[in-house]
Structures are given as C-alpha cells and as structure tokens.
C-alpha cells in the first residue's frame, strides 16, 4: 500500500479514538465543550498520536492502554495551537483551514478552551488506569507527558521564543534550544510514551528519544520552510506569519537551501538511529522519511 493511503487509514482510526474521549456538549458550561471540540475536530495531521501508536507497535505494544494517551497528546497539542493563535501571541485568524478558536468564540473563551484542553488531557490520560489499574508504566508515561508539555518542555520553549522576537542577538544555540523544546518536546513525549507503555528497555527509550529529537527538529525546520514557500490554501493557515511577527527562524538563519538539506539530513539520521534497534516498524520508518516532503 502507498504511504499516503496508509497514513490516511491511520488518521481515520486516530480520529475515532479521539472522538471517544471528547466531552459531551451539555450543561451550563456548554460553550467551553463546544470550543474544545471545535478546536480539536478542526482537522490536523494527527502526527503526534500516530508517532505514539507506531512507536508502541514498534516495541510490540498491543493493548488499548495507549489510546487515552493518544487522545491526551492531541488535546495538549491543540491547546498549544489555540493559545499560540491568541491576540497576545501570534494573533492568527486561520488554523487547519478554519477560523481560529478565539476568532469564533471570542478571546476569553479561546483562553479557557486552551486551559480546558490541557486539563482534560490529564483527565483523559489517567483513564488508562481504568483499563490497567496495576500497570506502573502508566505513571511513568504520565510523568513524561507532564514534563515535556511544561516549563522544561513546550511551554519553556514558547517562553524563549516569545522573548526572542526581534532579537538581534539570537544565536544558533538559542534557536536550537527553542526548537527542541517548543516543537521537539511533544514529539519526544509522543514516541517516548509509546516506548514506555510497550515496555521498551531504558536503552531503547534513549534511542527513541534521540530519534524523536531529530524528527522534531526536522519537523520545525520544514514548518519554517513552508511558512515561506507555501500558500494559505495548502497550509490552512496564513503564510509569512514568522516575518509578520519578526521571528528569526532556521530559514532566516541558514537560508532556504541549507534548511532543506538539513531536513533531509536529520530525517535520514533519525531513521538510521531507529534501524540500529533490533525491532523494526516499516511504516514508522517511511512516515519519518515522508515528512521530509510534507506540504502542510
Ligand atoms: C502556547 C504554551 C504554548 C505553546 C505554543 C506549539 C506551539 C507552542 C506553538 C504553535 C505554533 C508552532 C509553529 C509550533 C511549533 C510546532 C508546530 C510546527 C506545530 C504545528 O503542528 P502540526 O503541523 O499541526 O502537526 P496540525 O494542525 O497538523 O496538528
């Protein structure tokens, strides 16, 4: 089967899982449920839950215990996008081809929908205990989820990113720090949680974390490239957002050609690291290489 068809089949299956964990739109606080569901069902590549599930499969995982974590990861990712689009941050009107959450529900509800999704993510992930009450790996996976999403992960990266706008003194080292945390942390968490829940050894977890670091960096560089070379129609969000926000990106730093070459180099290196494991997942391998040429 062609990789695109295989990805589409997985996205459909992931959508079904996510929907099972979404809140009912009822009660006095109905608006927040609607805003949460609007944001999460607006589309998206579902890359993080896909990486999580495929890493879980790589290490032989077969249980449904991964599913609440897949939904939780997409909730955290979606909250970050909702907040990133707010007037106080990037002030964007479109995301995933649709109006942003604050553009539809107002700024206050946009803030609350992000808060709600973050909290609901943990309510959701802890449902793994209902499936396997004695599984101590669930606690470890929860810790990874919390840490990588927080101040030592995504939020920390976003803080430095926000403070670095128009920063003439930006260094490559600082840019790498921002990318590893802002984008890499959730990708690392996704793959690491898959590995932990499947029972990968410490050594295997380390390999997976390194693979995910490279995938995360390549993914963010490609995001920077697409912000310059794509269109609103293809990307589903405005292009030129980095320039509008006076952001120094990998592309402004290294130029477009070197950036493209680095996406290829990092992705191939990630796959080579993965090949060093005794276990194999051909789809995961192809997915990482497919991301090199992604158009959105
Ligand atoms: C607001 C705490 C907080 C963090 C925001 C993730 C993030 C940090 C900001 C979003 C904007 C951005 C460029 C983030 C880098 C990560 C990234 C490329 C996100 C987009 O992920 P995709 O392409 O989105 O997987 P879809 O819509 O496909 O899910």
CSV table of C-alpha atoms and ligand atoms in Angstrom, one decimal:
chain,number,residue,atom,x,y,z
A,1,UNK,CA,0.0,0.0,0.0
A,2,UNK,CA,1.1,3.5,-0.7
A,3,UNK,CA,2.3,5.5,2.3
A,4,UNK,CA,-0.3,8.3,1.7
A,5,UNK,CA,-3.1,5.7,1.8
A,6,UNK,CA,-1.6,4.1,4.9
A,7,UNK,CA,-1.4,7.5,6.7
A,8,UNK,CA,-5.0,8.3,5.7
A,9,UNK,CA,-6.2,5.0,7.2
A,10,UNK,CA,-4.4,5.7,10.4
A,11,UNK,CA,-5.7,9.2,10.7
A,12,UNK,CA,-9.2,7.9,10.4
A,13,UNK,CA,-8.6,5.3,13.1
A,14,UNK,CA,-7.0,8.0,15.3
A,15,UNK,CA,-10.0,10.3,14.8
A,16,UNK,CA,-12.3,7.6,16.1
A,17,UNK,CA,-10.1,7.2,19.2
A,18,UNK,CA,-10.0,10.9,19.9
A,19,UNK,CA,-13.8,11.3,19.5
A,20,UNK,CA,-14.4,8.6,22.1
A,21,UNK,CA,-12.6,10.8,24.7
A,22,UNK,CA,-14.2,14.2,23.8
A,23,UNK,CA,-16.7,15.8,26.3
A,24,UNK,CA,-20.4,16.0,25.7
A,25,UNK,CA,-21.7,19.4,24.8
A,26,UNK,CA,-24.2,19.9,27.6
A,27,UNK,CA,-24.7,21.8,30.9
A,28,UNK,CA,-24.3,25.5,31.8
A,29,UNK,CA,-20.7,25.4,30.7
A,30,UNK,CA,-21.7,24.0,27.2
A,31,UNK,CA,-19.8,26.7,25.4
A,32,UNK,CA,-16.4,25.5,26.6
A,33,UNK,CA,-17.2,22.0,25.5
A,34,UNK,CA,-18.2,23.3,22.1
A,35,UNK,CA,-15.0,25.4,21.8
A,36,UNK,CA,-12.8,22.4,22.9
A,37,UNK,CA,-14.5,20.1,20.4
A,38,UNK,CA,-14.4,22.7,17.6
A,39,UNK,CA,-10.6,23.2,18.1
A,40,UNK,CA,-9.7,19.5,18.2
A,41,UNK,CA,-12.0,18.4,15.4
A,42,UNK,CA,-10.9,21.2,13.1
A,43,UNK,CA,-8.5,18.7,11.4
A,44,UNK,CA,-4.8,18.4,11.7
A,45,UNK,CA,-2.4,15.7,10.7
A,46,UNK,CA,-2.7,13.8,14.0
A,47,UNK,CA,1.1,13.2,13.7
A,48,UNK,CA,1.8,13.0,17.4
A,49,UNK,CA,-0.8,10.3,18.2
A,50,UNK,CA,0.4,8.5,15.1
A,51,UNK,CA,4.0,8.6,16.2
A,52,UNK,CA,3.0,7.4,19.7
A,53,UNK,CA,0.9,4.5,18.4
A,54,UNK,CA,3.6,3.4,15.9
A,55,UNK,CA,6.3,3.5,18.5
A,56,UNK,CA,4.1,1.5,20.8
A,57,UNK,CA,3.7,-1.1,17.9
A,58,UNK,CA,7.4,-1.0,17.2
A,59,UNK,CA,8.1,-2.4,20.7
A,60,UNK,CA,5.3,-4.9,20.4
A,61,UNK,CA,2.5,-3.0,22.2
A,62,UNK,CA,-0.9,-4.4,21.6
A,63,UNK,CA,-3.2,-3.1,24.4
A,64,UNK,CA,-5.8,-0.2,24.3
A,65,UNK,CA,-3.9,1.4,27.1
A,66,UNK,CA,-2.1,3.6,24.6
A,67,UNK,CA,-5.4,5.1,23.4
A,68,UNK,CA,-6.2,7.6,26.2
A,69,UNK,CA,-2.6,8.8,25.9
A,70,UNK,CA,-3.0,9.3,22.1
A,71,UNK,CA,-6.1,11.4,22.7
A,72,UNK,CA,-4.4,13.3,25.6
A,73,UNK,CA,-1.4,14.2,23.4
A,74,UNK,CA,-3.6,15.6,20.7
A,75,UNK,CA,-5.5,17.7,23.3
A,76,UNK,CA,-2.2,19.2,24.6
A,77,UNK,CA,-1.0,19.9,21.1
A,78,UNK,CA,-4.4,21.5,20.2
A,79,UNK,CA,-4.3,23.7,23.3
A,80,UNK,CA,-0.9,24.9,22.3
A,81,UNK,CA,-2.2,25.9,18.9
A,82,UNK,CA,-5.3,27.6,20.4
A,83,UNK,CA,-3.1,29.7,22.7
A,84,UNK,CA,-0.4,30.3,20.1
A,85,UNK,CA,-3.1,31.9,17.8
A,86,UNK,CA,-4.4,34.3,20.5
A,87,UNK,CA,-4.0,38.1,20.0
A,88,UNK,CA,-1.4,38.2,22.7
A,89,UNK,CA,0.7,35.7,20.8
A,90,UNK,CA,0.6,35.3,17.0
A,91,UNK,CA,-2.8,36.8,16.6
A,92,UNK,CA,-3.8,34.4,13.7
A,93,UNK,CA,-7.3,34.2,12.2
A,94,UNK,CA,-6.9,30.8,10.5
A,95,UNK,CA,-5.6,27.4,11.5
A,96,UNK,CA,-6.2,24.0,10.0
A,97,UNK,CA,-8.1,25.7,7.2
A,98,UNK,CA,-10.7,27.1,9.7
A,99,UNK,CA,-11.2,30.2,11.8
A,100,UNK,CA,-9.2,30.0,14.9
A,101,UNK,CA,-10.9,29.3,18.2
A,102,UNK,CA,-10.7,32.8,19.6
A,103,UNK,CA,-12.0,34.2,16.2
A,104,UNK,CA,-15.1,32.0,16.6
A,105,UNK,CA,-15.7,32.0,20.4
A,106,UNK,CA,-14.0,35.3,21.5
A,107,UNK,CA,-10.7,35.8,23.2
A,108,UNK,CA,-11.8,34.9,26.8
A,109,UNK,CA,-13.3,31.6,25.6
A,110,UNK,CA,-10.2,31.0,23.5
A,111,UNK,CA,-8.0,31.2,26.6
A,112,UNK,CA,-10.4,29.0,28.5
A,113,UNK,CA,-10.6,26.4,25.7
A,114,UNK,CA,-6.8,26.1,25.8
A,115,UNK,CA,-6.8,25.8,29.6
A,116,UNK,CA,-9.7,23.2,29.4
A,117,UNK,CA,-7.9,21.1,26.8
A,118,UNK,CA,-4.7,21.0,28.8
A,119,UNK,CA,-6.5,19.9,32.0
A,120,UNK,CA,-8.8,17.5,30.1
A,121,UNK,CA,-5.7,15.9,28.6
A,122,UNK,CA,-4.7,14.7,32.0
A,123,UNK,CA,-8.2,13.7,33.0
A,124,UNK,CA,-8.1,11.6,29.8
A,125,UNK,CA,-4.7,10.1,30.1
A,126,UNK,CA,-5.5,8.9,33.7
A,127,UNK,CA,-8.3,6.8,32.2
A,128,UNK,CA,-5.6,4.4,31.2
A,129,UNK,CA,-5.7,3.2,34.9
A,130,UNK,CA,-9.4,2.2,34.3
A,131,UNK,CA,-8.1,-0.2,31.6
A,132,UNK,CA,-5.0,-1.5,33.5
A,133,UNK,CA,-5.1,-0.5,37.2
A,134,UNK,CA,-1.9,-2.2,38.1
A,135,UNK,CA,0.2,-1.1,35.2
A,136,UNK,CA,3.0,1.0,36.7
A,137,UNK,CA,4.2,2.1,33.2
A,138,UNK,CA,1.1,4.4,33.1
A,139,UNK,CA,2.6,6.5,35.9
A,140,UNK,CA,5.9,6.8,34.1
A,141,UNK,CA,4.1,7.8,30.9
A,142,UNK,CA,2.1,10.5,32.8
A,143,UNK,CA,5.3,12.0,34.1
A,144,UNK,CA,6.7,12.2,30.6
A,145,UNK,CA,3.5,13.8,29.4
A,146,UNK,CA,3.5,16.4,32.2
A,147,UNK,CA,7.2,17.2,31.9
A,148,UNK,CA,7.6,17.5,28.2
A,149,UNK,CA,4.5,19.7,27.9
A,150,UNK,CA,5.6,22.1,30.7
A,151,UNK,CA,8.3,24.6,31.6
A,152,UNK,CA,11.1,22.1,30.9
A,153,UNK,CA,9.4,21.3,27.6
A,154,UNK,CA,7.0,23.0,25.2
A,155,UNK,CA,6.0,25.9,27.5
A,156,UNK,CA,9.6,26.7,28.3
A,157,UNK,CA,10.4,26.7,24.5
A,158,UNK,CA,7.5,29.0,23.8
A,159,UNK,CA,8.7,31.4,26.6
A,160,UNK,CA,12.1,31.8,25.0
A,161,UNK,CA,10.5,32.1,21.5
A,162,UNK,CA,8.2,34.9,22.6
A,163,UNK,CA,11.0,36.7,24.4
A,164,UNK,CA,13.3,36.4,21.3
A,165,UNK,CA,11.1,38.2,18.8
A,166,UNK,CA,13.2,40.8,17.1
A,167,UNK,CA,16.2,39.6,19.0
A,168,UNK,CA,19.2,40.7,17.0
A,169,UNK,CA,21.4,38.7,19.4
A,170,UNK,CA,19.7,35.4,18.5
A,171,UNK,CA,22.3,32.6,18.3
A,172,UNK,CA,22.1,29.2,16.6
A,173,UNK,CA,22.4,27.6,20.0
A,174,UNK,CA,19.4,29.5,21.4
A,175,UNK,CA,17.4,28.7,18.2
A,176,UNK,CA,18.1,25.0,18.6
A,177,UNK,CA,17.0,25.3,22.3
A,178,UNK,CA,13.7,26.9,21.3
A,179,UNK,CA,13.1,24.3,18.6
A,180,UNK,CA,13.9,21.3,20.8
A,181,UNK,CA,11.6,22.5,23.5
A,182,UNK,CA,8.8,24.2,21.6
A,183,UNK,CA,8.3,21.6,18.9
A,184,UNK,CA,10.6,18.7,19.8
A,185,UNK,CA,9.3,18.1,23.3
A,186,UNK,CA,5.8,16.9,22.3
A,187,UNK,CA,7.2,14.7,19.6
A,188,UNK,CA,9.7,13.3,22.0
A,189,UNK,CA,6.9,12.7,24.6
A,190,UNK,CA,4.8,11.0,21.9
A,191,UNK,CA,7.4,8.5,20.9
A,192,UNK,CA,8.7,8.0,24.4
A,193,UNK,CA,5.3,7.3,25.9
A,194,UNK,CA,4.7,4.7,23.1
A,195,UNK,CA,8.1,3.1,24.0
A,196,UNK,CA,7.5,3.2,27.8
A,197,UNK,CA,3.9,1.7,27.6
A,198,UNK,CA,5.1,-1.1,25.4
A,199,UNK,CA,7.9,-2.0,27.8
A,200,UNK,CA,11.0,-0.8,25.9
A,201,UNK,CA,14.2,-1.0,27.9
A,202,UNK,CA,16.0,2.1,29.2
A,203,UNK,CA,18.5,1.8,26.4
A,204,UNK,CA,15.7,1.5,23.8
A,205,UNK,CA,14.0,4.6,25.3
A,206,UNK,CA,17.2,6.6,24.9
A,207,UNK,CA,17.4,5.6,21.2
A,208,UNK,CA,13.8,6.6,20.7
A,209,UNK,CA,14.3,9.9,22.5
A,210,UNK,CA,17.2,10.7,20.2
A,211,UNK,CA,15.3,9.7,17.1
A,212,UNK,CA,12.4,11.9,18.2
A,213,UNK,CA,14.7,14.9,18.8
A,214,UNK,CA,15.9,14.7,15.2
A,215,UNK,CA,12.4,14.2,13.9
A,216,UNK,CA,11.2,17.2,15.9
A,217,UNK,CA,13.9,19.5,14.7
A,218,UNK,CA,13.4,18.4,11.1
A,219,UNK,CA,9.7,19.0,11.5
A,220,UNK,CA,10.1,22.5,12.8
A,221,UNK,CA,12.6,23.4,10.1
A,222,UNK,CA,10.1,22.2,7.5
A,223,UNK,CA,7.5,24.3,9.2
A,224,UNK,CA,9.7,27.4,8.8
A,225,UNK,CA,10.3,26.5,5.1
A,226,UNK,CA,6.6,26.1,4.5
A,227,UNK,CA,5.9,29.5,6.2
A,228,UNK,CA,7.9,31.0,3.3
A,229,UNK,CA,7.2,28.7,0.4
A,230,UNK,CA,3.6,27.5,0.8
A,231,UNK,CA,0.1,29.1,0.4
A,232,UNK,CA,-2.8,29.7,2.7
A,233,UNK,CA,-4.9,27.2,0.7
A,234,UNK,CA,-2.4,24.4,1.1
A,235,UNK,CA,-1.2,25.1,4.6
A,236,UNK,CA,-4.6,26.0,6.1
A,237,UNK,CA,-3.1,29.0,7.9
A,238,UNK,CA,-1.5,32.2,6.8
A,239,UNK,CA,2.0,32.1,5.4
A,240,UNK,CA,4.5,34.8,6.2
A,241,UNK,CA,3.5,34.5,9.9
A,242,UNK,CA,7.1,34.4,11.1
A,243,UNK,CA,8.0,37.6,9.1
A,244,UNK,CA,4.9,39.3,10.4
A,245,UNK,CA,6.0,38.5,14.0
A,246,UNK,CA,9.6,39.5,13.3
A,247,UNK,CA,10.7,35.9,14.1
A,248,UNK,CA,14.2,34.8,13.4
A,249,UNK,CA,13.8,31.3,12.1
A,250,UNK,CA,16.0,28.5,10.9
A,251,UNK,CA,15.4,29.8,7.4
A,252,UNK,CA,16.4,33.3,8.2
A,253,UNK,CA,19.4,32.0,9.9
A,254,UNK,CA,20.6,29.3,7.5
A,255,UNK,CA,18.9,30.2,4.2
A,256,UNK,CA,16.3,28.0,2.4
A,257,UNK,CA,18.7,25.6,0.7
A,258,UNK,CA,20.7,24.7,3.8
A,259,UNK,CA,17.4,24.4,5.7
A,260,UNK,CA,16.0,21.9,3.1
A,261,UNK,CA,19.2,19.9,3.2
A,262,UNK,CA,19.1,19.8,7.0
A,263,UNK,CA,15.6,18.4,7.0
A,264,UNK,CA,16.8,15.6,4.8
A,265,UNK,CA,19.9,15.0,6.9
A,266,UNK,CA,18.1,15.0,10.2
A,267,UNK,CA,15.3,12.7,9.0
A,268,UNK,CA,17.7,10.2,7.4
A,269,UNK,CA,19.8,10.3,10.6
A,270,UNK,CA,16.6,9.6,12.7
A,271,UNK,CA,15.8,6.6,10.5
A,272,UNK,CA,19.4,5.3,10.7
A,273,UNK,CA,19.2,5.5,14.5
A,274,UNK,CA,16.0,3.6,14.5
A,275,UNK,CA,17.5,1.0,12.3
A,276,UNK,CA,20.1,0.3,15.0
A,277,UNK,CA,17.3,-1.2,17.1
A,278,UNK,CA,16.6,-5.0,16.9
A,279,UNK,CA,12.8,-4.2,16.5
A,280,UNK,CA,11.5,-2.7,13.3
A,281,UNK,CA,8.4,-0.8,12.1
A,282,UNK,CA,8.5,-0.2,8.4
A,283,UNK,CA,5.6,2.2,8.4
A,284,UNK,CA,7.2,4.4,11.1
A,285,UNK,CA,10.4,4.5,9.1
A,286,UNK,CA,8.5,5.5,5.9
A,287,UNK,CA,6.5,8.1,7.8
A,288,UNK,CA,9.6,9.9,9.0
A,289,UNK,CA,11.0,10.0,5.5
A,290,UNK,CA,7.6,11.1,4.1
A,291,UNK,CA,7.7,14.1,6.4
A,292,UNK,CA,10.7,15.5,4.5
A,293,UNK,CA,8.5,16.3,1.6
A,294,UNK,CA,5.3,17.2,3.5
A,295,UNK,CA,3.4,20.2,2.1
A,296,UNK,CA,1.4,21.0,5.2
B,1,LIG,C1,1.2,28.4,23.7
B,1,LIG,C2,2.2,27.0,25.5
B,1,LIG,C3,2.1,27.4,24.1
B,1,LIG,C4,2.9,26.8,23.3
B,1,LIG,C5,2.9,27.0,21.9
B,1,LIG,C6,3.3,24.5,19.7
B,1,LIG,C7,3.4,25.9,19.9
B,1,LIG,C8,4.0,26.3,21.2
B,1,LIG,C9,3.0,26.9,19.1
B,1,LIG,C10,2.3,26.6,17.8
B,1,LIG,C11,2.9,27.2,16.6
B,1,LIG,C12,4.1,26.4,16.1
B,1,LIG,C13,4.7,26.8,14.9
B,1,LIG,C14,4.5,25.5,16.9
B,1,LIG,C15,5.6,24.6,16.5
B,1,LIG,C16,5.1,23.2,16.4
B,1,LIG,C17,4.3,23.0,15.2
B,1,LIG,C18,5.0,23.0,13.9
B,1,LIG,C19,3.0,22.9,15.3
B,1,LIG,C20,2.1,22.6,14.2
B,1,LIG,O1,2.0,21.2,14.3
B,1,LIG,P1,1.3,20.4,13.1
B,1,LIG,O2,1.9,20.8,11.8
B,1,LIG,O3,-0.2,20.9,13.2
B,1,LIG,O4,1.4,19.0,13.4
B,1,LIG,P2,-1.6,20.1,12.9
B,1,LIG,O5,-2.6,21.2,12.7
B,1,LIG,O6,-1.3,19.3,11.6
B,1,LIG,O7,-1.9,19.3,14.1
